[in-house]
Amino acid sequence: MSGHGASSLAHWAERIRAAAAGRSHLRLRGGGSKDFYGCGPDAGNPDTLGTRDYAGIVAYEPTELVVTARCGTPLAELEAVLAEQGQSLAFEPPHFGSEATVGGCVAAGLSGPRRAQAGALRDFVLGVKMLDGNGDLLTFGGQVMKNVAGYDVPRLLAGSLGTLGLIAEVSLKVLPLPVAEHTLRFELAQQEALDLLNRWGGRPLPISASAWRGDALHVRFSGAAAAVGAAANSLVGLGGQPVAAAEASAFWHSLREQTHAFFAGDAPLWRLAVPSTTPVLAVDGMRSDAQLVEWGGAQRWLRGEGDHAAAIRALATEAGGHATLFRGDAATRASSGAFQPLSAPLLRLHRNLKAAFDPRGVFNPGRLYPEF
Amino acid sequence: MQTHLADFIEGTPEGREADTILRSCVHCGFCTATCPTYQLLGDELDGPRGRIYLIKQMLEGRPVSRLTQVHLDRCLSCRSCETTCPSGVNYHRLLDIGRGVVERCVPRPMAEKAMRFLLREALPRPWLFGAAVKLGRWMRPLLPPALADKVPATPGEGAGAWPKAAAHKRRMIVLAGCVQPALAPDTNAAAARVLDKLGIALFEAAGAGCCGALRYHLDAHERALADMRRLIDAWWPHVDSEQFGGIEAIVMTASGCGAHVRDFGALLGHDPVYAGKAARISALTRDISEVLDAEREGLAALLGEAGAGTGPEVSFHSPCTLQHGQKVRGVVESLLAVAGYRLSPVAGAHLCCGSAGTYSITQPALSTRLRDNKLAALGAGSPAVFATANVGCQTHLQSGTATPVRHWIELIDERLNG
Amino acid sequence: MSIDNEIGAPRCVVGRRQLIAQLRTVLPPHCLLIEEEELRPYECDGLTAYRQLPSLVALPENEAQAQAALEICAALNAPVVPRGAATGLSGGAMPHRDGVVVSLAKLKRIVKLDPLARTAVVQPGVRNLAVSEAAAPYGLYYAPDPSSQIACTIGGNVAENSGGVHCLKYGLTVHNVLRVRGLTVDGEIVEFGNAALDAPGYDLLALMNGSEGMLALITEVTVKLTPKPELAQVVLASFDEVTKAGDAVAGIIAAGIIPAGLEMMDKKATHAVEPYVNAGYDMDAEAILLCESDGTPEEVAEEIARMKAVLEHSGASGIRVSQNEAERLKFWAGRKAAFPAVGRITPDYLCMDGTIPRKNLARMLVAIAEMEVRYGLRCANVFHAGDGNLHPLIMYDANVPGQLDLATAFGAEILELSVELGGTITGEHGVGIEKIGQMCAQFSPDELDLFRRLKRAFDPGGLLNPGKAIPAAARCREYRLTRGAAPLAGSVR
C-alpha cells in the first residue's frame, strides 16, 4: 500500500490545475494495458499522468460485499485478495496484460464472458473518489448497495476513458464465487446457436457464459452444485458434450483476455453490441466465418482486412446496436473513429458534460471522440 | 392526511365520519392502480385518491363547482379501491358524503336533472319499470342509444316455476328487488328451486320494494332512507316474530342490493327508531353464494356424477358489489366448479363492467368502454356462456354480446334440475 | 420552505395567460387543467407533508403532444415538473408555483413485448406490475419490484432508480433498463442506450436513472425481462431481540448466500400490517426476517437449508418456510403493504430511506429507539436488510401543531446518522424536496457544484423540475450554520 497517498493526490491536483491554467493536456494512464483502445491518446502531445503509484486496497469487508481500492492497484492483486475470501468481480473484467490497474479497468468499462448474466462493470461501480478538471477532489456514491443521492457520477465515469476526470479510488460490489461451474460444447452452426441461446435465455437456467466460434457453441453453467448439475443434464440430451474443467477454464480465460486464436493477427477487430436475437451478420467483402459470438448473442466479434467501417456501423445501427473498432492500426482508427458516431443531440450533451467535468479540456482529449 | 374541515360540516355526524376517513388516507396512490376510470382516463381527478382530495378541499370550505361534480359523477362506486387500499380507507362512505354535499352546492344542467329524476322515480317501482320495459321494447327504435341498449329486444324467458311451498323447517326470505322481476324473472325462481332441493324454503315477503340503493347512489339520500325503512317494515314481522316460524337469513340474488342492505346498519345508525332493526337486517343478509357455500356438502352430494369438470365452459364476472362491496371472493367460481362447469380465466377480474347501477345510463361513453373491455376479457377463452351475480351487470353485459349472460344460480339450477 | 433560490429556478415570472393560450393550441381541452379546484389534487405526491399548487397541469396523450407542450414551456421560460403515478415518497413530483406539471399517466401503452429477446418497450405511464403481468404468459417478469409496484409507473421508476425487495440479487432499475427515450428541455427527441447491452460514449442511460426528472422528460423505456425462477421459497424467522436479527443478516451474507430477498420488520411494523394482511407473522417477536431463495428446486432446497442453519445459529426464536406459492405471497403481502398499513395506526407518517453498511443495522436500530423517546414520536422499522436500506416510518399527526416539525427533525437525524455510519441519505426513494437539506451533509460544496454543472449540461435554464434534489449553495450555507450552531439533539426538549 502506498504510504504517501494524500501527497500524490495533492501533487496530481496541482498538475491538473497547472495544465488547466496553461491550456495544456494530460494523458491519464494506469498500466497502459488498454492503450490500444479508443482513439489516439496522444492527440496534442499531452503529458502523461501515470496512476500506478497510488495503489492499495483501502477497505474490504467480505460481509459487506464491497471492496474499495486505489486506482493504481493492480487488477490481478485485487482479484487475488477477493479470491482468498471466496469472492470475485462478477463481470470478469479483461486485464489485457499483467499491468492492468483497477482505475484503468473502470475507465475502460469493459466486461468479460459473465456479463450477460451478472451485469456489466458499470453495474458494480458503487462509488468513486475523483479529481475533476479543476483539480478538485470529489467523492460520489459510496460503499452501500443502493444510493440515489445526487446524479450517478460513478456509473458515468465507467467507460469514460479518463475524459471526465481522474478516478482516484473506486468502490466495487463483489459477489461470492460460484460454488460449481460446468461447461458443455455443442456442434452447431451460428444461426442454430443464436436460436438456442435466445430460447434458453427465456428459461431460468444458470447460464453464466456462452460463446460460438467455428461451428461450436460453448455454454457455461454456474451456481449451486445441484442447480448446475441439473441444468447441464437437462441440455445433454441436445447433444452437449461436457468439457473438462481445466480445458473449460482455459477456454473462457482465452476469451476474456482475447488470447484465443480468433483474436491473433493484425486484422482489424470489430465489436458489435446488438440485440441477442439479431440474425447472423453478413458484411459484403468480409469472410462470414471470421466471427465470434458471446453474451448469448448480444456481443459479436468480426474480423477482416479492408475498410468496412461504414458497412459494419450501418449493420449495427440497423440491428438496434452499435459497433466499435476494438483493435486496429492507428490509421484505421483515425479514419473511422473507434466508436460509433453520436446523434447530434447526444454529441451536444457529451460536449456539455465534458465541459462540466473538465472545463479546460485537460483530460485525454480525443480519446473517446475527436470532437472533445 | 392533514385536515381542517370547514364550519358548515365540522362537528356534524357526517363531518366527523368524513374527517376520520380522510385522516386514514396516507395518499399512497395504490388505489389508482385498480380504479377502472383512472385506468381509462389517466387523470388524478378520475381516481380515488384525486376524488378524496376533491372532497377534502370541498369539506375544507374551498369553492366547489361543476368541475368537482363531474369527477365525482364518474366514479362507479365499484369499491375496487377499497379492496386495494392497505390503509383501510372507507372510500365509498366518504364519496356518499361528498356527493351529498356537491348535490346541495352545485346545480345540475336541466337535461341531467330530468334524467336523474326519471331514473330515481321509475326504476325503484317494479310496476312502473315493468310496464316501461314492455313499452320500451316497443319504443326501442325511438330511444336514445344509452337507454335503448338496456331494454332487451325480445322478452326474456319468463320465470320458471317456483317449487311448491314445501313444509321445510328451514326458511329464508329473498329480496324480489325492483328491476330484476322485469329483466331477469327466473333468477329468484331458480334460487328457490336449488334451495328447495337442499331442504330450504325460500319466499318473497309481501310489500317489500326497492332496497333504496338506486336512489341513494343518485344522491337522493332522504328518499333512499325512506325506501329502506319501508323495506325493513315489510321484513320485520318475519324477522322478529315466531308467528311465521322465523327465518335463517335474508337472501340476495342481486349483489348490488346485497351490498346496500348490508350497509343498512351503518346508514340508519343515527335513526333512533330504525337503528337496531337495520343492524339486525344487515346481520341477517347473505348473498345466495354464501348460503350455498354453507350447504356445499349437500350440494356436492346432490350433484354426484354431474361434477368433475364435465360441464360446459363458463367465464364468471364477479360484480363489484360482490367482490369489493361484500368481499365475497372466489365462492361462486368454486360452486360452479362443484357443479361441473369449467371456468375460463378472466384477466382484470377486479375491474368493473361499467354497469354500476345507473352508471350505464348516466355515463354512457365510459360505461361502454368498460363493458367492451370486460366482454373481451370474458370472451378470451371462448366460453359458451358468461355468468354473473347481479342483474345490472347481466343486462349491461348482454347489451354488448350475443353470448348468453346469466345469473350463475340458474346454471347451478340447470345441473340440479335440468 | 423557500425553493425559489434553488439552482436554475427561473428568475422572471411566466405569463400564465399566454402559457394557457399556447398550450391550448397543442393539447385537447380535457388534457389541460387550469382551475384551482382541479389543480389542488395535484399539489403533492406520496409525500403529503410538502405541497405546492401548480400553475397548470398538462396531461399529454402522446409523445408529440408532450413535445409540443415542452417547446412552449421552454420558450416561455416556464418550469416543468414531470409526474407519473405520484407514489413517490420524497416529493420529487411536488409542483412548482410557476410551473406546469406534465403528467405522463396517459402514456400507458405497452408498445412491444419481445419474449425471445426478453425485452419490453413501454410508455412511461405503464405501471410496474403491468409489465410483469404482460410478460407472465411467457414465463418472464420485470425484476425490480418497489412496494408500490401495483401503482407506480416505469417512467417514475427510472427517474428515481427504484429498487424493491429483490434488488440484492436482481438489481435496481438501472440494472434492468436498456434504453430511455426522452425529450430534452427544448423538446428535442433523444435516446439514451439502445436495444443492445451497451451504447457508445458516456453512460447517459445510467445517468438518467435516478435523475429525478431534472435532465429530460421520459417518453419511452425499453426494459429487460427476466425468466421467472422455477421455484421461490421464503423463510420467515422470528427474533426476540432486534440486534439478533441484525446479526443474522450479516451472517447470511458471510455464508456466501445472496438471497433473492432479505427483509426485516420490527414489532411495530408487524403489528400494523398483521390485522390487515393476516400474513401469519409472529406477534411476540421483536423483529422478523423474510429471507427468500429462488432458482431450480434443487438449488432452492440447498439454499434454504443453509439459510435455516444460519438463522438458527443467530438465535432465531421461530422459523417457518413457505410451503406453497400462496403462502409465500402471503408472507410477502405484509411486507409489501407495510407503509400504507402503518396508516391504520397513525394519521400521518414520514418514510425515511437511508442506506448503511449492513454491519451497522443493529446500531442504527438502537439509535432510533433512543430517538423515539427523545422526540416523543413512534417509529416502525421496515428494512431492505440485505441492501442495508432502512425505511423507518416516523408516525405523527399533522393536525397536532408542531408534530410535523418534530417528525422532520427526527427524520433528519436518522439521515445524518446514516451518513455518519458510512451510508447515504437515500437508497431508492430519491432526494426530491424532502432530503434536499441533508444533501448538504452528504456532499461538499465542490461536489454539489459539479452536480449543478452536470444539470446545466442538460438543462441550462434550469426549467426541468427546479428546486429538487440538488440544493442551492445558499441553502447549504444556511444548513451548515444552523446545524453547526444547534445540533439536533439539543434542539428538541
JSON list of C-alpha atoms in Angstrom, two decimals, chain B residues 236-321:
[
{"chain": "B", "resi": 236, "resn": "TRP", "atom": "CA", "xyz": [-89.66, -7.17, 10.22]},
{"chain": "B", "resi": 237, "resn": "PRO", "atom": "CA", "xyz": [-92.65, -9.44, 11.05]},
{"chain": "B", "resi": 238, "resn": "HIS", "atom": "CA", "xyz": [-90.72, -12.38, 9.56]},
{"chain": "B", "resi": 239, "resn": "VAL", "atom": "CA", "xyz": [-87.54, -11.50, 11.34]},
{"chain": "B", "resi": 240, "resn": "ASP", "atom": "CA", "xyz": [-88.98, -10.65, 14.69]},
{"chain": "B", "resi": 241, "resn": "SER", "atom": "CA", "xyz": [-91.91, -12.92, 15.16]},
{"chain": "B", "resi": 242, "resn": "GLU", "atom": "CA", "xyz": [-92.25, -16.58, 15.82]},
{"chain": "B", "resi": 243, "resn": "GLN", "atom": "CA", "xyz": [-95.62, -16.36, 14.10]},
{"chain": "B", "resi": 244, "resn": "PHE", "atom": "CA", "xyz": [-94.05, -17.10, 10.73]},
{"chain": "B", "resi": 245, "resn": "GLY", "atom": "CA", "xyz": [-91.67, -19.67, 12.14]},
{"chain": "B", "resi": 246, "resn": "GLY", "atom": "CA", "xyz": [-88.70, -17.30, 11.98]},
{"chain": "B", "resi": 247, "resn": "ILE", "atom": "CA", "xyz": [-86.13, -17.09, 9.18]},
{"chain": "B", "resi": 248, "resn": "GLU", "atom": "CA", "xyz": [-82.48, -18.05, 8.99]},
{"chain": "B", "resi": 249, "resn": "ALA", "atom": "CA", "xyz": [-81.36, -15.43, 6.55]},
{"chain": "B", "resi": 250, "resn": "ILE", "atom": "CA", "xyz": [-82.33, -12.72, 4.12]},
{"chain": "B", "resi": 251, "resn": "VAL", "atom": "CA", "xyz": [-81.03, -13.86, 0.78]},
{"chain": "B", "resi": 252, "resn": "MET", "atom": "CA", "xyz": [-79.85, -11.58, -2.00]},
{"chain": "B", "resi": 253, "resn": "THR", "atom": "CA", "xyz": [-79.70, -12.74, -5.59]},
{"chain": "B", "resi": 254, "resn": "ALA", "atom": "CA", "xyz": [-78.60, -9.34, -6.85]},
{"chain": "B", "resi": 255, "resn": "SER", "atom": "CA", "xyz": [-75.28, -8.43, -5.26]},
{"chain": "B", "resi": 256, "resn": "GLY", "atom": "CA", "xyz": [-75.97, -4.73, -5.81]},
{"chain": "B", "resi": 257, "resn": "CYS", "atom": "CA", "xyz": [-78.91, -4.94, -3.43]},
{"chain": "B", "resi": 258, "resn": "GLY", "atom": "CA", "xyz": [-76.92, -7.18, -1.09]},
{"chain": "B", "resi": 259, "resn": "ALA", "atom": "CA", "xyz": [-74.11, -4.69, -0.66]},
{"chain": "B", "resi": 260, "resn": "HIS", "atom": "CA", "xyz": [-76.61, -1.96, 0.11]},
{"chain": "B", "resi": 261, "resn": "VAL", "atom": "CA", "xyz": [-78.76, -3.95, 2.55]},
{"chain": "B", "resi": 262, "resn": "ARG", "atom": "CA", "xyz": [-75.58, -4.91, 4.36]},
{"chain": "B", "resi": 263, "resn": "ASP", "atom": "CA", "xyz": [-74.99, -1.18, 4.84]},
{"chain": "B", "resi": 264, "resn": "PHE", "atom": "CA", "xyz": [-78.44, -0.56, 6.41]},
{"chain": "B", "resi": 265, "resn": "GLY", "atom": "CA", "xyz": [-76.97, -0.74, 9.89]},
{"chain": "B", "resi": 266, "resn": "ALA", "atom": "CA", "xyz": [-74.44, 1.98, 9.12]},
{"chain": "B", "resi": 267, "resn": "LEU", "atom": "CA", "xyz": [-76.76, 4.15, 7.03]},
{"chain": "B", "resi": 268, "resn": "LEU", "atom": "CA", "xyz": [-79.58, 4.14, 9.58]},
{"chain": "B", "resi": 269, "resn": "GLY", "atom": "CA", "xyz": [-77.23, 4.15, 12.55]},
{"chain": "B", "resi": 270, "resn": "HIS", "atom": "CA", "xyz": [-78.37, 7.64, 13.56]},
{"chain": "B", "resi": 271, "resn": "ASP", "atom": "CA", "xyz": [-82.09, 6.83, 13.26]},
{"chain": "B", "resi": 272, "resn": "PRO", "atom": "CA", "xyz": [-83.45, 6.43, 16.80]},
{"chain": "B", "resi": 273, "resn": "VAL", "atom": "CA", "xyz": [-86.32, 4.19, 15.66]},
{"chain": "B", "resi": 274, "resn": "TYR", "atom": "CA", "xyz": [-84.69, 2.09, 12.98]},
{"chain": "B", "resi": 275, "resn": "ALA", "atom": "CA", "xyz": [-81.04, 1.79, 14.07]},
{"chain": "B", "resi": 276, "resn": "GLY", "atom": "CA", "xyz": [-81.49, -1.50, 15.92]},
{"chain": "B", "resi": 277, "resn": "LYS", "atom": "CA", "xyz": [-83.72, -3.09, 13.31]},
{"chain": "B", "resi": 278, "resn": "ALA", "atom": "CA", "xyz": [-81.42, -2.02, 10.50]},
{"chain": "B", "resi": 279, "resn": "ALA", "atom": "CA", "xyz": [-78.40, -3.57, 12.19]},
{"chain": "B", "resi": 280, "resn": "ARG", "atom": "CA", "xyz": [-80.33, -6.82, 12.65]},
{"chain": "B", "resi": 281, "resn": "ILE", "atom": "CA", "xyz": [-81.38, -6.87, 8.99]},
{"chain": "B", "resi": 282, "resn": "SER", "atom": "CA", "xyz": [-77.79, -6.25, 7.87]},
{"chain": "B", "resi": 283, "resn": "ALA", "atom": "CA", "xyz": [-76.55, -9.06, 10.07]},
{"chain": "B", "resi": 284, "resn": "LEU", "atom": "CA", "xyz": [-79.08, -11.50, 8.58]},
{"chain": "B", "resi": 285, "resn": "THR", "atom": "CA", "xyz": [-78.23, -10.62, 4.99]},
{"chain": "B", "resi": 286, "resn": "ARG", "atom": "CA", "xyz": [-76.44, -13.23, 2.85]},
{"chain": "B", "resi": 287, "resn": "ASP", "atom": "CA", "xyz": [-75.57, -13.39, -0.78]},
{"chain": "B", "resi": 288, "resn": "ILE", "atom": "CA", "xyz": [-77.03, -16.53, -2.36]},
{"chain": "B", "resi": 289, "resn": "SER", "atom": "CA", "xyz": [-73.44, -17.73, -2.92]},
{"chain": "B", "resi": 290, "resn": "GLU", "atom": "CA", "xyz": [-72.72, -17.61, 0.79]},
{"chain": "B", "resi": 291, "resn": "VAL", "atom": "CA", "xyz": [-75.88, -19.58, 1.53]},
{"chain": "B", "resi": 292, "resn": "LEU", "atom": "CA", "xyz": [-74.90, -22.23, -0.99]},
{"chain": "B", "resi": 293, "resn": "ASP", "atom": "CA", "xyz": [-71.30, -22.25, 0.20]},
{"chain": "B", "resi": 294, "resn": "ALA", "atom": "CA", "xyz": [-72.54, -23.26, 3.65]},
{"chain": "B", "resi": 295, "resn": "GLU", "atom": "CA", "xyz": [-74.51, -26.11, 2.01]},
{"chain": "B", "resi": 296, "resn": "ARG", "atom": "CA", "xyz": [-71.56, -27.18, -0.12]},
{"chain": "B", "resi": 297, "resn": "GLU", "atom": "CA", "xyz": [-71.56, -30.78, 1.08]},
{"chain": "B", "resi": 298, "resn": "GLY", "atom": "CA", "xyz": [-75.26, -31.24, 0.46]},
{"chain": "B", "resi": 299, "resn": "LEU", "atom": "CA", "xyz": [-74.91, -29.66, -2.96]},
{"chain": "B", "resi": 300, "resn": "ALA", "atom": "CA", "xyz": [-72.00, -31.91, -3.92]},
{"chain": "B", "resi": 301, "resn": "ALA", "atom": "CA", "xyz": [-73.96, -34.97, -2.81]},
{"chain": "B", "resi": 302, "resn": "LEU", "atom": "CA", "xyz": [-76.98, -33.91, -4.91]},
{"chain": "B", "resi": 303, "resn": "LEU", "atom": "CA", "xyz": [-74.86, -33.23, -7.97]},
{"chain": "B", "resi": 304, "resn": "GLY", "atom": "CA", "xyz": [-72.98, -36.51, -7.67]},
{"chain": "B", "resi": 305, "resn": "GLU", "atom": "CA", "xyz": [-71.84, -37.57, -11.13]},
{"chain": "B", "resi": 306, "resn": "ALA", "atom": "CA", "xyz": [-72.63, -34.17, -12.59]},
{"chain": "B", "resi": 307, "resn": "GLY", "atom": "CA", "xyz": [-69.46, -32.77, -11.04]},
{"chain": "B", "resi": 308, "resn": "ALA", "atom": "CA", "xyz": [-65.86, -33.32, -12.11]},
{"chain": "B", "resi": 309, "resn": "GLY", "atom": "CA", "xyz": [-65.35, -30.85, -14.93]},
{"chain": "B", "resi": 310, "resn": "THR", "atom": "CA", "xyz": [-67.81, -32.37, -17.39]},
{"chain": "B", "resi": 311, "resn": "GLY", "atom": "CA", "xyz": [-69.96, -29.28, -17.85]},
{"chain": "B", "resi": 312, "resn": "PRO", "atom": "CA", "xyz": [-69.61, -26.54, -20.42]},
{"chain": "B", "resi": 313, "resn": "GLU", "atom": "CA", "xyz": [-67.04, -23.79, -20.21]},
{"chain": "B", "resi": 314, "resn": "VAL", "atom": "CA", "xyz": [-68.16, -20.61, -18.48]},
{"chain": "B", "resi": 315, "resn": "SER", "atom": "CA", "xyz": [-66.47, -17.37, -17.54]},
{"chain": "B", "resi": 316, "resn": "PHE", "atom": "CA", "xyz": [-67.65, -15.57, -14.45]},
{"chain": "B", "resi": 317, "resn": "HIS", "atom": "CA", "xyz": [-67.83, -11.83, -13.95]},
{"chain": "B", "resi": 318, "resn": "SER", "atom": "CA", "xyz": [-67.82, -11.11, -10.26]},
{"chain": "B", "resi": 319, "resn": "PRO", "atom": "CA", "xyz": [-69.84, -7.93, -9.71]},
{"chain": "B", "resi": 320, "resn": "CYS", "atom": "CA", "xyz": [-68.05, -5.19, -7.78]},
{"chain": "B", "resi": 321, "resn": "THR", "atom": "CA", "xyz": [-70.82, -5.26, -5.22]}
]
